[in-house]
GROMACS .gro file of C-alpha atoms in nm:
model
  254
    1MET     CA    1  -0.764 -10.596  -3.121
    2VAL     CA    2  -0.664 -10.272  -3.294
    3GLU     CA    3  -0.913 -10.143  -3.549
    4ILE     CA    4  -0.780  -9.936  -3.839
    5LYS     CA    5  -1.046  -9.688  -3.947
    6THR     CA    6  -1.152  -9.604  -4.300
    7ASP     CA    7  -1.140  -9.243  -4.415
    8THR     CA    8  -1.521  -9.240  -4.397
    9ALA     CA    9  -1.507  -9.350  -4.033
   10LEU     CA   10  -1.253  -9.079  -3.954
   11GLU     CA   11  -1.487  -8.818  -4.101
   12ALA     CA   12  -1.764  -8.947  -3.873
   13MET     CA   13  -1.526  -8.927  -3.577
   14ARG     CA   14  -1.449  -8.570  -3.676
   15GLU     CA   15  -1.817  -8.482  -3.632
   16ALA     CA   16  -1.825  -8.645  -3.288
   17GLY     CA   17  -1.508  -8.456  -3.202
   18ARG     CA   18  -1.667  -8.129  -3.302
   19VAL     CA   19  -1.945  -8.188  -3.048
   20VAL     CA   20  -1.684  -8.250  -2.778
   21ALA     CA   21  -1.505  -7.928  -2.870
   22HIS     CA   22  -1.826  -7.727  -2.833
   23ALA     CA   23  -1.897  -7.881  -2.492
   24LEU     CA   24  -1.545  -7.800  -2.372
   25ALA     CA   25  -1.573  -7.443  -2.503
   26ALA     CA   26  -1.879  -7.398  -2.283
   27ALA     CA   27  -1.686  -7.531  -1.984
   28ARG     CA   28  -1.393  -7.298  -2.049
   29ALA     CA   29  -1.629  -7.001  -2.007
   30ALA     CA   30  -1.685  -7.094  -1.641
   31ALA     CA   31  -1.642  -6.809  -1.394
   32VAL     CA   32  -1.594  -6.777  -1.020
   33GLY     CA   33  -1.905  -6.901  -0.839
   34VAL     CA   34  -2.015  -7.151  -1.103
   35ARG     CA   35  -2.088  -7.498  -0.966
   36LEU     CA   36  -1.913  -7.796  -1.122
   37ARG     CA   37  -2.256  -7.950  -1.172
   38GLU     CA   38  -2.343  -7.659  -1.401
   39LEU     CA   39  -2.054  -7.752  -1.632
   40ASP     CA   40  -2.203  -8.098  -1.662
   41GLU     CA   41  -2.549  -7.957  -1.730
   42ALA     CA   42  -2.414  -7.733  -2.006
   43ALA     CA   43  -2.233  -8.024  -2.170
   44ARG     CA   44  -2.546  -8.242  -2.151
   45ALA     CA   45  -2.743  -7.973  -2.333
   46ILE     CA   46  -2.484  -7.949  -2.611
   47LEU     CA   47  -2.470  -8.327  -2.658
   48THR     CA   48  -2.849  -8.349  -2.665
   49LYS     CA   49  -2.881  -8.069  -2.922
   50ALA     CA   50  -2.627  -8.243  -3.146
   51GLY     CA   51  -2.806  -8.578  -3.118
   52ALA     CA   52  -2.503  -8.730  -2.944
   53ARG     CA   53  -2.481  -8.937  -2.630
   54SER     CA   54  -2.216  -8.949  -2.361
   55PRO     CA   55  -1.969  -9.239  -2.341
   56PHE     CA   56  -1.887  -9.123  -1.987
   57LEU     CA   57  -2.236  -9.148  -1.837
   58GLY     CA   58  -2.279  -9.492  -1.683
   59TYR     CA   59  -1.925  -9.602  -1.771
   60GLN     CA   60  -1.775  -9.841  -1.518
   61PRO     CA   61  -1.421  -9.971  -1.575
   62SER     CA   62  -1.273 -10.242  -1.357
   63PHE     CA   63  -1.121  -9.999  -1.105
   64ALA     CA   64  -1.445  -9.809  -1.038
   65PRO     CA   65  -1.690  -9.920  -0.765
   66THR     CA   66  -1.986  -9.743  -0.930
   67PRO     CA   67  -2.083  -9.622  -1.280
   68PHE     CA   68  -1.973  -9.267  -1.362
   69PRO     CA   69  -2.271  -9.035  -1.296
   70ALA     CA   70  -2.197  -8.745  -1.534
   71VAL     CA   71  -2.110  -8.655  -1.894
   72VAL     CA   72  -1.792  -8.466  -1.800
   73CYS     CA   73  -1.510  -8.520  -1.555
   74ALA     CA   74  -1.441  -8.197  -1.364
   75SER     CA   75  -1.117  -8.199  -1.164
   76VAL     CA   76  -1.006  -7.902  -0.954
   77ASN     CA   77  -0.658  -7.807  -0.828
   78ASP     CA   78  -0.493  -8.124  -0.689
   79ALA     CA   79  -0.742  -8.352  -0.869
   80VAL     CA   80  -0.564  -8.502  -1.170
   81SER     CA   81  -0.863  -8.651  -1.351
   82HIS     CA   82  -1.197  -8.832  -1.320
   83GLY     CA   83  -1.346  -8.573  -1.085
   84ILE     CA   84  -1.722  -8.608  -1.041
   85PRO     CA   85  -1.909  -8.277  -1.098
   86ASP     CA   86  -2.084  -8.175  -0.777
   87ASP     CA   87  -2.202  -7.859  -0.603
   88TYR     CA   88  -1.851  -7.721  -0.548
   89ARG     CA   89  -1.845  -7.353  -0.653
   90LEU     CA   90  -1.537  -7.244  -0.845
   91ARG     CA   91  -1.316  -7.002  -0.654
   92ASP     CA   92  -1.079  -6.731  -0.765
   93GLY     CA   93  -0.751  -6.892  -0.874
   94ASP     CA   94  -0.882  -7.248  -0.917
   95LEU     CA   95  -0.717  -7.469  -1.178
   96VAL     CA   96  -0.983  -7.675  -1.353
   97SER     CA   97  -0.952  -7.974  -1.586
   98VAL     CA   98  -1.260  -8.084  -1.779
   99ASP     CA   99  -1.274  -8.408  -1.981
  100CYS     CA  100  -1.565  -8.480  -2.217
  101GLY     CA  101  -1.666  -8.739  -2.473
  102ALA     CA  102  -1.941  -8.770  -2.732
  103LYS     CA  103  -2.073  -9.059  -2.937
  104LEU     CA  104  -2.244  -8.961  -3.261
  105ASP     CA  105  -2.369  -9.200  -3.530
  106GLY     CA  106  -2.173  -9.483  -3.372
  107TRP     CA  107  -1.836  -9.305  -3.349
  108THR     CA  108  -1.664  -9.141  -3.054
  109GLY     CA  109  -1.460  -8.832  -2.972
  110ASP     CA  110  -1.276  -8.760  -2.645
  111ALA     CA  111  -1.084  -8.451  -2.531
  112ALA     CA  112  -0.988  -8.253  -2.222
  113ILE     CA  113  -0.884  -7.900  -2.136
  114SER     CA  114  -0.725  -7.728  -1.836
  115PHE     CA  115  -0.778  -7.362  -1.749
  116THR     CA  116  -0.775  -7.122  -1.456
  117VAL     CA  117  -1.069  -6.930  -1.311
  118GLY     CA  118  -1.037  -6.569  -1.202
  119THR     CA  119  -0.687  -6.451  -1.115
  120PRO     CA  120  -0.439  -6.720  -1.226
  121ARG     CA  121  -0.136  -6.834  -1.033
  122PRO     CA  122   0.176  -6.804  -1.253
  123ALA     CA  123   0.278  -7.158  -1.157
  124ASP     CA  124  -0.058  -7.290  -1.279
  125LEU     CA  125  -0.017  -7.118  -1.614
  126GLU     CA  126   0.329  -7.274  -1.646
  127LEU     CA  127   0.187  -7.618  -1.564
  128ILE     CA  128  -0.091  -7.582  -1.820
  129ALA     CA  129   0.159  -7.462  -2.081
  130ALA     CA  130   0.387  -7.760  -2.014
  131THR     CA  131   0.092  -8.000  -2.042
  132GLN     CA  132  -0.005  -7.843  -2.375
  133GLN     CA  133   0.355  -7.872  -2.493
  134ALA     CA  134   0.357  -8.239  -2.394
  135LEU     CA  135   0.039  -8.299  -2.591
  136ASP     CA  136   0.176  -8.109  -2.891
  137ALA     CA  137   0.495  -8.316  -2.880
  138GLY     CA  138   0.297  -8.638  -2.860
  139ILE     CA  139   0.082  -8.539  -3.155
  140ALA     CA  140   0.387  -8.436  -3.360
  141ALA     CA  141   0.533  -8.785  -3.304
  142ALA     CA  142   0.211  -8.953  -3.420
  143THR     CA  143   0.318  -9.012  -3.778
  144VAL     CA  144   0.309  -9.310  -4.011
  145GLY     CA  145   0.619  -9.522  -3.957
  146HIS     CA  146   0.661  -9.431  -3.591
  147ARG     CA  147   0.540  -9.642  -3.297
  148ILE     CA  148   0.335  -9.582  -2.984
  149GLY     CA  149   0.660  -9.556  -2.785
  150ASP     CA  150   0.762  -9.252  -2.990
  151ILE     CA  151   0.447  -9.071  -2.874
  152SER     CA  152   0.507  -9.178  -2.513
  153HIS     CA  153   0.871  -9.071  -2.522
  154ALA     CA  154   0.786  -8.730  -2.668
  155ILE     CA  155   0.533  -8.667  -2.390
  156SER     CA  156   0.761  -8.782  -2.108
  157THR     CA  157   1.054  -8.576  -2.239
  158VAL     CA  158   0.851  -8.256  -2.201
  159ALA     CA  159   0.724  -8.360  -1.858
  160ARG     CA  160   1.076  -8.430  -1.734
  161LYS     CA  161   1.202  -8.094  -1.855
  162ALA     CA  162   0.917  -7.930  -1.664
  163ASP     CA  163   1.003  -8.131  -1.349
  164SER     CA  164   0.647  -8.263  -1.351
  165GLY     CA  165   0.517  -8.603  -1.253
  166MET     CA  166   0.257  -8.808  -1.442
  167PRO     CA  167   0.038  -9.088  -1.304
  168ALA     CA  168   0.231  -9.395  -1.412
  169ASP     CA  169  -0.058  -9.625  -1.501
  170PHE     CA  170  -0.285  -9.378  -1.681
  171GLY     CA  171  -0.248  -9.251  -2.036
  172GLY     CA  172  -0.411  -9.236  -2.374
  173HIS     CA  173  -0.587  -9.503  -2.575
  174GLY     CA  174  -0.725  -9.613  -2.905
  175ILE     CA  175  -1.071  -9.479  -2.982
  176GLY     CA  176  -1.342  -9.534  -3.241
  177ARG     CA  177  -1.666  -9.724  -3.199
  178GLN     CA  178  -1.587  -9.730  -2.827
  179MET     CA  179  -1.422  -9.467  -2.609
  180HIS     CA  180  -1.146  -9.700  -2.492
  181GLU     CA  181  -0.997  -9.933  -2.751
  182ASP     CA  182  -0.656 -10.085  -2.813
  183PRO     CA  183  -0.379  -9.979  -2.817
  184HIS     CA  184  -0.291  -9.822  -2.482
  185VAL     CA  185  -0.086  -9.503  -2.522
  186PRO     CA  186   0.134  -9.463  -2.211
  187ASN     CA  187   0.264  -9.121  -2.115
  188HIS     CA  188   0.600  -9.282  -2.034
  189GLY     CA  189   0.786  -9.492  -2.289
  190ARG     CA  190   1.085  -9.569  -2.507
  191PRO     CA  191   1.110  -9.460  -2.870
  192GLY     CA  192   1.083  -9.725  -3.138
  193ARG     CA  193   0.875  -9.958  -2.920
  194GLY     CA  194   0.511 -10.060  -2.928
  195PHE     CA  195   0.238 -10.078  -3.188
  196PRO     CA  196   0.330  -9.935  -3.530
  197LEU     CA  197   0.142  -9.622  -3.639
  198ARG     CA  198  -0.055  -9.666  -3.961
  199HIS     CA  199  -0.291  -9.453  -4.166
  200GLY     CA  200  -0.638  -9.488  -4.013
  201LEU     CA  201  -0.532  -9.547  -3.654
  202ALA     CA  202  -0.728  -9.321  -3.416
  203LEU     CA  203  -0.585  -9.234  -3.075
  204ALA     CA  204  -0.675  -9.021  -2.775
  205ILE     CA  205  -0.351  -8.869  -2.647
  206GLU     CA  206  -0.374  -8.723  -2.295
  207PRO     CA  207  -0.081  -8.610  -2.084
  208MET     CA  208  -0.160  -8.541  -1.719
  209LEU     CA  209   0.113  -8.339  -1.546
  210MET     CA  210   0.148  -8.306  -1.170
  211ALA     CA  211   0.343  -8.004  -1.046
  212GLY     CA  212   0.497  -8.182  -0.747
  213GLY     CA  213   0.708  -8.402  -0.972
  214ARG     CA  214   0.588  -8.736  -0.829
  215ASN     CA  215   0.421  -9.010  -1.033
  216ASP     CA  216   0.216  -9.158  -0.751
  217TYR     CA  217  -0.139  -9.050  -0.665
  218HIS     CA  218  -0.432  -9.155  -0.452
  219THR     CA  219  -0.799  -9.213  -0.525
  220ASP     CA  220  -1.081  -9.039  -0.338
  221PRO     CA  221  -1.343  -9.240  -0.147
  222ASP     CA  222  -1.575  -9.194  -0.448
  223GLY     CA  223  -1.354  -9.447  -0.628
  224TRP     CA  224  -1.305  -9.215  -0.925
  225THR     CA  225  -1.122  -8.890  -0.849
  226LEU     CA  226  -0.743  -8.918  -0.878
  227ARG     CA  227  -0.542  -8.672  -0.667
  228THR     CA  228  -0.177  -8.586  -0.638
  229ILE     CA  229  -0.021  -8.755  -0.338
  230ASP     CA  230   0.147  -8.434  -0.219
  231GLY     CA  231  -0.141  -8.191  -0.276
  232SER     CA  232   0.032  -8.022  -0.570
  233ARG     CA  233  -0.175  -7.906  -0.863
  234ALA     CA  234  -0.237  -8.101  -1.183
  235ALA     CA  235  -0.336  -8.034  -1.543
  236HIS     CA  236  -0.487  -8.266  -1.805
  237ILE     CA  237  -0.515  -8.187  -2.177
  238GLU     CA  238  -0.631  -8.431  -2.446
  239HIS     CA  239  -0.719  -8.457  -2.814
  240THR     CA  240  -0.848  -8.737  -3.031
  241ILE     CA  241  -0.630  -8.763  -3.340
  242ALA     CA  242  -0.606  -8.971  -3.655
  243ILE     CA  243  -0.282  -9.101  -3.801
  244THR     CA  244  -0.282  -9.016  -4.173
  245GLU     CA  245  -0.037  -9.025  -4.460
  246ASP     CA  246  -0.047  -8.645  -4.450
  247GLY     CA  247   0.043  -8.630  -4.081
  248PRO     CA  248  -0.159  -8.632  -3.758
  249ARG     CA  249  -0.510  -8.488  -3.783
  250ILE     CA  250  -0.679  -8.350  -3.472
  251LEU     CA  251  -1.043  -8.463  -3.467
  252THR     CA  252  -1.160  -8.275  -3.156
  253LEU     CA  253  -1.141  -7.917  -3.279
  254PRO     CA  254  -1.448  -7.690  -3.318
   0.00000   0.00000   0.00000
């Protein structure tokens, strides 16, 4: 069931989104030598200070063999998403994607960023830029009167132009009282199809681009981490947005 939020609920989601933005800003400051576990620790401290809790910690969807053990997903280089923060130390030139959520006063925010550490590879910067462009295109299509398929088509159009692949069965989602709600927001789709966009609909839009151009992937033995099948690098960028009569509103900004 799709829940249409009141303006009061969207304001509460904005506050949860602000907490997410602060946690991701701390992650973006990571330097060479920092352990992935330290990114999780920093995010935990920010959530705790804000009085928020993590919708990631302990989350166990149907595909996962165990509950997720952290408050952020930290995915490096060929990891597309859902990476578990561990003792890996970031190296010069790594491409890092960090996904974080926060639940505050009963409402949820969810966002992700991708960035490079140390000396960037030009190809990584191009991949991150294309992923950001795909997200921007998806958000621009998220207007009253359009449909979910218009968002999906906008994202996939950018990905195709960049010769990038995207994991076929992962995408965005509705969000509100829970992190994952209806409707599903595929990163591939046809315009004019799917659920109609109305004022008060809240969505997490999250393109994941894979530089090798393939849409298939494999899952690590941990049951969580998704990796490109060909070892190429990946980027993941996400925002929680609200559909409003005045246009899309990004809820996960500082």
